[in-house]
Coordinates of C-alpha atoms and ligand atoms in Angstrom, one line a residue:
M108 CA 40.7 130.6 67.0
K109 CA 38.0 130.6 69.5
G110 CA 38.6 128.7 72.8
S111 CA 42.4 128.5 72.2
P112 CA 44.7 129.3 75.1
P113 CA 46.2 132.7 74.7
A114 CA 49.3 132.5 72.4
A115 CA 52.7 133.4 73.6
A116 CA 54.0 136.8 72.6
G117 CA 54.8 136.8 68.9
A118 CA 53.7 133.2 68.4
A119 CA 50.8 132.3 66.2
P120 CA 47.7 131.0 67.9
F121 CA 48.1 127.2 67.0
P122 CA 45.7 124.7 68.2
G123 CA 47.1 122.1 70.6
A124 CA 50.8 122.1 71.3
A125 CA 52.7 125.2 70.2
P126 CA 55.8 124.7 67.9
A127 CA 58.1 125.8 70.7
E128 CA 56.8 122.9 72.9
I129 CA 57.0 120.5 70.0
E130 CA 60.6 121.5 69.4
K131 CA 61.6 121.2 73.0
A132 CA 60.0 117.7 73.4
G133 CA 61.5 116.8 69.9
R134 CA 65.0 117.7 70.9
L135 CA 64.8 115.5 73.9
A136 CA 63.4 112.6 72.0
L137 CA 66.2 112.8 69.4
E138 CA 68.8 113.0 72.1
E139 CA 67.5 110.0 73.8
A140 CA 67.6 107.8 70.7
T141 CA 70.6 105.5 71.1
S142 CA 70.5 103.8 67.8
V143 CA 70.0 104.8 64.2
A144 CA 66.7 102.8 64.1
A145 CA 65.5 104.6 67.3
L146 CA 66.4 107.9 65.7
E147 CA 64.4 107.1 62.6
E148 CA 61.4 106.2 64.6
A149 CA 61.7 109.4 66.7
T150 CA 62.1 111.4 63.5
R151 CA 59.0 109.8 62.0
L152 CA 57.0 110.7 65.0
L153 CA 58.4 114.2 65.1
L154 CA 58.5 115.2 61.4
G155 CA 56.4 112.6 59.7
R156 CA 53.2 113.0 57.8
R157 CA 51.1 112.4 60.9
S158 CA 53.3 114.3 63.3
Q159 CA 51.9 117.3 65.2
L160 CA 54.2 119.5 63.2
S161 CA 52.6 118.3 59.9
L162 CA 49.1 118.6 61.3
L163 CA 49.8 122.2 62.2
H164 CA 51.0 122.7 58.7
Q165 CA 47.8 121.4 57.3
E166 CA 45.9 123.7 59.5
L167 CA 47.7 126.8 58.3
G168 CA 45.0 127.3 55.8
K169 CA 42.5 127.8 58.5
L170 CA 44.4 130.8 59.9
P171 CA 43.5 134.3 59.0
A172 CA 45.5 135.4 56.0
D173 CA 47.6 138.0 57.9
E174 CA 48.8 135.4 60.5
R175 CA 49.3 132.6 58.0
K176 CA 52.7 133.8 56.7
G177 CA 54.3 134.3 60.1
A178 CA 52.9 131.0 61.4
G179 CA 54.2 129.2 58.3
R180 CA 57.7 130.6 58.7
L181 CA 57.7 129.6 62.4
L182 CA 56.7 126.0 61.4
N183 CA 59.3 125.8 58.7
E184 CA 62.0 127.2 60.9
T185 CA 61.1 124.7 63.7
R186 CA 61.2 121.9 61.3
S187 CA 64.5 122.8 59.8
R188 CA 66.1 123.2 63.2
L189 CA 64.8 119.8 64.2
E190 CA 66.1 118.3 60.9
Q191 CA 69.5 119.7 61.6
I192 CA 69.5 117.9 64.9
V193 CA 68.4 114.7 63.3
A194 CA 71.2 114.9 60.8
A195 CA 73.8 115.6 63.5
R196 CA 72.5 112.9 65.7
R197 CA 72.4 110.4 62.8
S198 CA 76.0 110.9 61.9
E199 CA 76.9 110.5 65.5
L200 CA 75.0 107.3 65.9
E201 CA 76.2 105.9 62.6
E202 CA 79.8 106.5 63.6
A203 CA 79.3 104.8 67.0
E204 CA 77.6 101.8 65.3
R205 CA 80.3 101.5 62.7
A206 CA 83.0 101.4 65.5
E207 CA 81.0 98.9 67.4
R208 CA 80.7 96.7 64.3
L209 CA 84.4 96.9 63.6
F210 CA 85.2 96.0 67.1
A211 CA 82.8 93.0 67.0
D212 CA 84.2 91.9 63.7
R213 CA 87.8 92.1 64.6
L214 CA 89.8 88.9 64.4
E215 CA 91.7 87.8 67.5
L216 CA 95.0 86.8 66.0
T217 CA 97.0 86.4 69.2
E218 CA 98.1 82.8 69.4
V219 CA 97.5 81.7 72.9
T220 CA 99.8 78.8 73.8
P221 CA 99.3 77.3 77.2
Q222 CA 102.2 78.2 79.5
P223 CA 103.3 75.2 81.3
L224 CA 104.6 75.9 84.8
S225 CA 108.3 75.9 84.3
G226 CA 110.6 74.6 86.9
H227 CA 114.1 75.5 88.0
L228 CA 117.2 73.8 89.5
H229 CA 116.8 72.5 93.0
L230 CA 118.5 74.6 95.7
V231 CA 121.0 71.8 96.4
T232 CA 121.9 71.7 92.7
Q233 CA 122.3 75.5 92.6
V234 CA 124.6 75.5 95.6
R235 CA 126.6 72.6 94.1
E236 CA 127.0 74.5 90.8
R237 CA 128.0 77.6 92.7
L238 CA 130.7 75.6 94.5
E239 CA 131.9 74.1 91.3
D240 CA 132.2 77.6 89.8
V241 CA 134.2 78.9 92.8
F242 CA 136.6 76.0 92.5
V243 CA 136.9 76.1 88.8
G244 CA 137.7 79.7 89.2
M245 CA 140.6 78.6 91.5
G246 CA 141.9 76.3 88.8
Y247 CA 140.4 73.0 90.1
E248 CA 139.0 70.3 87.9
I249 CA 135.6 68.7 88.6
A250 CA 136.0 65.0 89.3
E251 CA 133.4 62.2 89.6
G252 CA 133.4 58.8 91.1
P253 CA 130.9 55.9 91.3
E254 CA 128.2 55.9 93.9
V255 CA 128.5 52.1 94.2
E256 CA 131.9 51.4 95.7
T257 CA 133.9 48.6 97.1
D258 CA 135.1 48.4 100.6
W259 CA 138.6 49.2 99.4
Y260 CA 137.7 52.6 97.9
N261 CA 135.3 53.6 100.6
F262 CA 137.3 52.4 103.6
Q263 CA 140.6 50.5 103.3
A264 CA 142.5 52.7 100.9
L265 CA 141.4 55.7 103.1
N266 CA 143.1 54.1 106.0
I267 CA 139.8 53.5 107.8
P268 CA 140.6 50.6 110.1
L269 CA 138.3 47.6 110.3
D270 CA 137.1 48.5 113.7
H271 CA 136.3 52.1 112.8
P272 CA 132.7 53.1 113.7
A273 CA 132.1 54.4 110.2
R274 CA 132.3 50.9 108.9
D275 CA 129.5 49.8 111.2
S276 CA 126.8 48.1 109.2
S277 CA 124.3 50.4 110.8
D278 CA 125.8 53.3 108.8
T279 CA 126.4 51.6 105.5
F280 CA 124.1 50.4 102.8
F281 CA 125.5 47.2 101.4
V282 CA 124.7 46.1 97.8
R283 CA 124.5 42.5 96.9
V284 CA 125.7 42.0 93.3
P285 CA 125.1 38.4 92.0
G286 CA 128.5 36.9 91.2
G287 CA 130.3 40.1 92.4
A288 CA 133.7 39.4 93.8
D289 CA 133.8 42.1 96.4
A290 CA 131.3 43.4 98.9
Y291 CA 129.7 46.4 97.2
L292 CA 128.3 49.3 99.1
L293 CA 126.8 52.7 98.5
R294 CA 129.6 55.2 99.2
T295 CA 129.1 56.8 102.6
H296 CA 131.2 59.9 101.6
T297 CA 132.9 61.4 98.6
S298 CA 136.4 60.6 99.9
P299 CA 136.7 57.5 97.8
V300 CA 137.0 59.9 94.8
Q301 CA 140.4 60.9 96.3
I302 CA 141.5 57.3 95.8
H303 CA 140.4 57.2 92.2
L304 CA 142.2 60.5 91.5
L305 CA 145.4 59.3 93.2
E306 CA 145.3 55.9 91.4
R307 CA 145.0 57.7 88.1
G308 CA 148.6 58.8 88.8
R309 CA 148.3 62.1 87.0
L310 CA 150.0 64.6 89.3
P311 CA 149.7 67.3 90.5
I312 CA 146.0 67.2 91.4
Y313 CA 143.7 70.1 92.0
A314 CA 140.2 68.6 92.0
V315 CA 136.8 68.8 93.7
A316 CA 134.3 65.9 93.5
P317 CA 130.7 66.8 94.3
G318 CA 128.1 64.0 94.5
Q319 CA 125.5 62.0 96.3
V320 CA 126.4 59.9 99.3
Y321 CA 124.3 57.4 101.4
R322 CA 124.0 56.5 105.1
R323 CA 121.6 54.4 107.0
D324 CA 120.1 57.3 108.9
T325 CA 116.5 58.0 109.9
P326 CA 115.5 61.3 108.3
D327 CA 115.2 64.1 110.8
A328 CA 115.8 67.9 110.8
T329 CA 119.6 67.4 110.3
H330 CA 119.9 64.0 108.6
L331 CA 118.9 62.4 105.3
P332 CA 119.9 58.9 104.2
V333 CA 120.8 60.4 100.9
F334 CA 122.7 63.7 100.9
H335 CA 125.4 65.5 99.0
Q336 CA 129.1 66.2 99.8
I337 CA 131.9 67.9 98.0
E338 CA 135.4 66.5 98.3
G339 CA 138.5 68.5 97.6
L340 CA 142.0 67.1 96.9
V341 CA 145.1 69.0 96.2
V342 CA 148.4 67.1 95.7
D343 CA 151.5 68.9 94.6
R344 CA 155.1 69.4 95.7
G345 CA 155.4 71.4 98.9
V346 CA 151.7 71.8 99.8
S347 CA 151.3 73.1 103.3
F348 CA 148.6 73.3 106.0
G349 CA 148.6 77.1 105.4
D350 CA 147.6 76.4 101.8
L351 CA 144.7 74.4 103.1
A352 CA 143.6 77.1 105.5
G353 CA 143.8 79.7 102.8
T354 CA 141.8 77.6 100.4
I355 CA 139.0 77.1 102.9
E356 CA 138.9 80.7 103.7
T357 CA 138.8 81.7 100.0
F358 CA 135.9 79.5 99.2
V359 CA 133.9 80.3 102.3
H360 CA 134.2 84.0 101.4
A361 CA 133.1 83.3 97.9
I362 CA 130.0 81.5 99.1
F363 CA 129.1 83.4 102.2
G364 CA 130.8 86.8 101.7
T365 CA 133.9 88.3 103.3
G366 CA 132.0 89.1 106.5
V367 CA 132.1 85.5 107.5
S368 CA 135.1 84.1 109.5
T369 CA 136.4 80.6 109.4
R370 CA 138.4 78.6 111.9
L371 CA 140.0 75.2 112.1
R372 CA 139.7 73.0 115.2
P373 CA 141.7 69.9 115.7
G374 CA 139.8 66.8 114.6
Y375 CA 140.4 63.2 113.6
F376 CA 140.0 61.5 110.3
P377 CA 142.0 58.4 109.3
F378 CA 142.9 59.6 105.9
T379 CA 144.3 63.0 107.0
E380 CA 147.0 63.8 109.4
P381 CA 146.8 66.3 111.0
S382 CA 143.1 66.6 110.7
A383 CA 140.8 69.5 111.4
E384 CA 137.2 70.4 111.5
F385 CA 136.4 73.7 109.8
E386 CA 133.8 76.0 111.2
I387 CA 132.3 79.3 110.0
T388 CA 130.5 82.1 111.9
C389 CA 127.0 80.9 112.7
Q390 CA 124.7 82.3 109.9
I391 CA 121.7 82.3 112.2
C392 CA 123.0 84.5 115.0
G393 CA 126.0 86.1 113.2
G394 CA 128.4 84.7 115.8
G395 CA 126.7 85.9 119.0
G396 CA 125.6 82.5 120.0
C397 CA 122.1 80.8 119.6
R398 CA 120.4 77.5 119.7
T399 CA 121.6 76.4 116.3
C400 CA 125.2 76.8 117.2
S401 CA 124.7 75.7 120.8
G402 CA 125.7 79.1 122.0
T403 CA 129.3 78.9 120.5
G404 CA 128.8 81.3 117.6
W405 CA 130.4 78.7 115.2
I406 CA 129.0 76.0 112.9
E407 CA 130.9 73.0 111.8
L408 CA 130.9 72.8 108.0
G409 CA 133.3 69.9 107.3
G410 CA 136.5 68.1 107.8
C411 CA 139.9 68.6 106.3
G412 CA 143.6 67.9 106.8
M413 CA 146.9 66.9 105.2
V414 CA 146.7 63.7 103.2
N415 CA 147.9 60.9 105.4
P416 CA 151.0 59.0 104.0
P417 CA 149.2 55.6 104.2
V418 CA 146.7 56.9 101.6
F419 CA 149.6 57.8 99.3
E420 CA 151.1 54.4 99.9
A421 CA 147.9 52.6 99.1
T422 CA 147.7 54.4 95.8
G423 CA 151.3 54.3 94.7
V424 CA 152.1 57.9 95.2
D425 CA 155.5 58.8 96.7
P426 CA 154.9 60.7 100.0
E427 CA 158.6 61.8 99.9
E428 CA 158.0 63.7 96.8
W429 CA 154.3 64.7 97.1
S430 CA 152.2 66.3 99.7
G431 CA 148.6 67.4 99.8
F432 CA 145.5 68.3 101.6
A433 CA 141.9 67.2 101.4
F434 CA 138.6 68.5 102.6
G435 CA 135.0 67.4 102.5
F436 CA 131.7 68.8 103.6
G437 CA 127.9 68.5 103.2
I438 CA 126.4 70.6 100.4
D439 CA 122.9 70.2 101.9
R440 CA 124.1 71.5 105.2
L441 CA 125.8 74.4 103.5
A442 CA 122.6 75.2 101.7
I443 CA 120.5 75.3 104.9
M444 CA 123.1 77.5 106.5
R445 CA 123.2 79.8 103.6
H446 CA 119.4 80.2 103.5
G447 CA 118.4 79.7 107.1
I448 CA 116.4 76.6 106.5
A449 CA 115.2 74.8 109.6
D450 CA 114.7 71.2 108.4
L451 CA 116.8 69.3 105.8
R452 CA 113.7 67.1 105.0
A453 CA 112.2 70.1 103.1
F454 CA 114.7 69.3 100.3
V455 CA 113.1 65.9 99.5
E456 CA 109.5 66.6 100.2
N457 CA 108.9 68.1 96.8
D458 CA 106.6 70.8 98.1
V459 CA 106.8 73.4 95.3
R460 CA 105.8 76.2 97.7
F461 CA 109.1 75.5 99.5
L462 CA 111.2 74.8 96.4
R463 CA 109.9 77.8 94.5
Q464 CA 111.5 80.2 97.0
F465 CA 115.0 79.5 95.8
Ligands
DAH627 N1 134.7 62.1 104.5 C1 134.4 62.8 105.7 C2 133.0 62.6 106.2 O1 132.2 62.2 105.4 C3 134.7 64.3 105.5 C4 136.1 64.6 105.3 C5 136.9 64.9 106.4 C6 136.7 64.7 104.0 C7 138.2 65.2 106.2 C8 138.0 64.9 103.9 C9 138.8 65.2 105.0 O2 138.6 65.0 102.7 O3 140.1 65.5 104.8 O4 132.7 62.9 107.3

């Protein structure tokens, strides 16, 4: 045709865009279609009745007869290649859309139940239970006594004389019970459980009694007005001080490990004779000496001794036939030693960030 640009080698002289260019642009358009609908639109523009390809077809008749055949084949081949691409792209897009639909239609069947923050036993309770386990393992029974006691159980029967500083009203919480015959008080130690056990009259006795005790103390790093003790009482025939020392060593090793040493130092308690204070290697410095142990390398854990005959007499047990030992110490103190806690008050402040660590 006159005025047409020179045709590429072997290509028919088409007016406007040549089939090769139409195909190139068409492939791109089909690839860029990202949905079936977009693909359909692109296909209509590319292969539809009014597309460039169709227009070229209509104009085949205007070509000289000898060129018409070759040009017609070129157009048909171009169209069929583009149709193949359309088909391939359509199945690709249909598959993607199907997957998307399935994903959107899926049912979320997982039942989501809100998870309440679950708690756990307080460190003091954990240590108490550990102590109970250790003593049960040694054949002891777990005993309990009332927290509201009379003067007899808390003091008199334990041979605590009237002028003993522990009886000072500044240490003891008294309880006024209307019509109560005796003066009631909150037990200041677990030792009155010894009296209940001895009064029961079932011998021999191998018992520990853990529980809460009360003293009129202002809370500070090493004191709480309500704290926990565990009392031990063994009464049998021929019980010796050596048995006491061995028992203390056994349970300290069970709680702290065998690397920890124990020692007994002479002490004074009215209900034991002789009495001792038992100490363990300081858990903060490992025995080298530090502020916590005042440079001694030792930390006092509790008191102990051989049951004093007046205690047996007060409870009707024959001291000629029976002998025994007793011990008592603070569970809270043991817990802070065991875990290197600086201030006892952390136990009662209910700060979960502290409690959660144990
Ligand atoms: N009851 C004593 C206190 O609270 C501790 C104690 C010392 C208990 C010696 C005992 C013992 O059984 O033998 O300080």
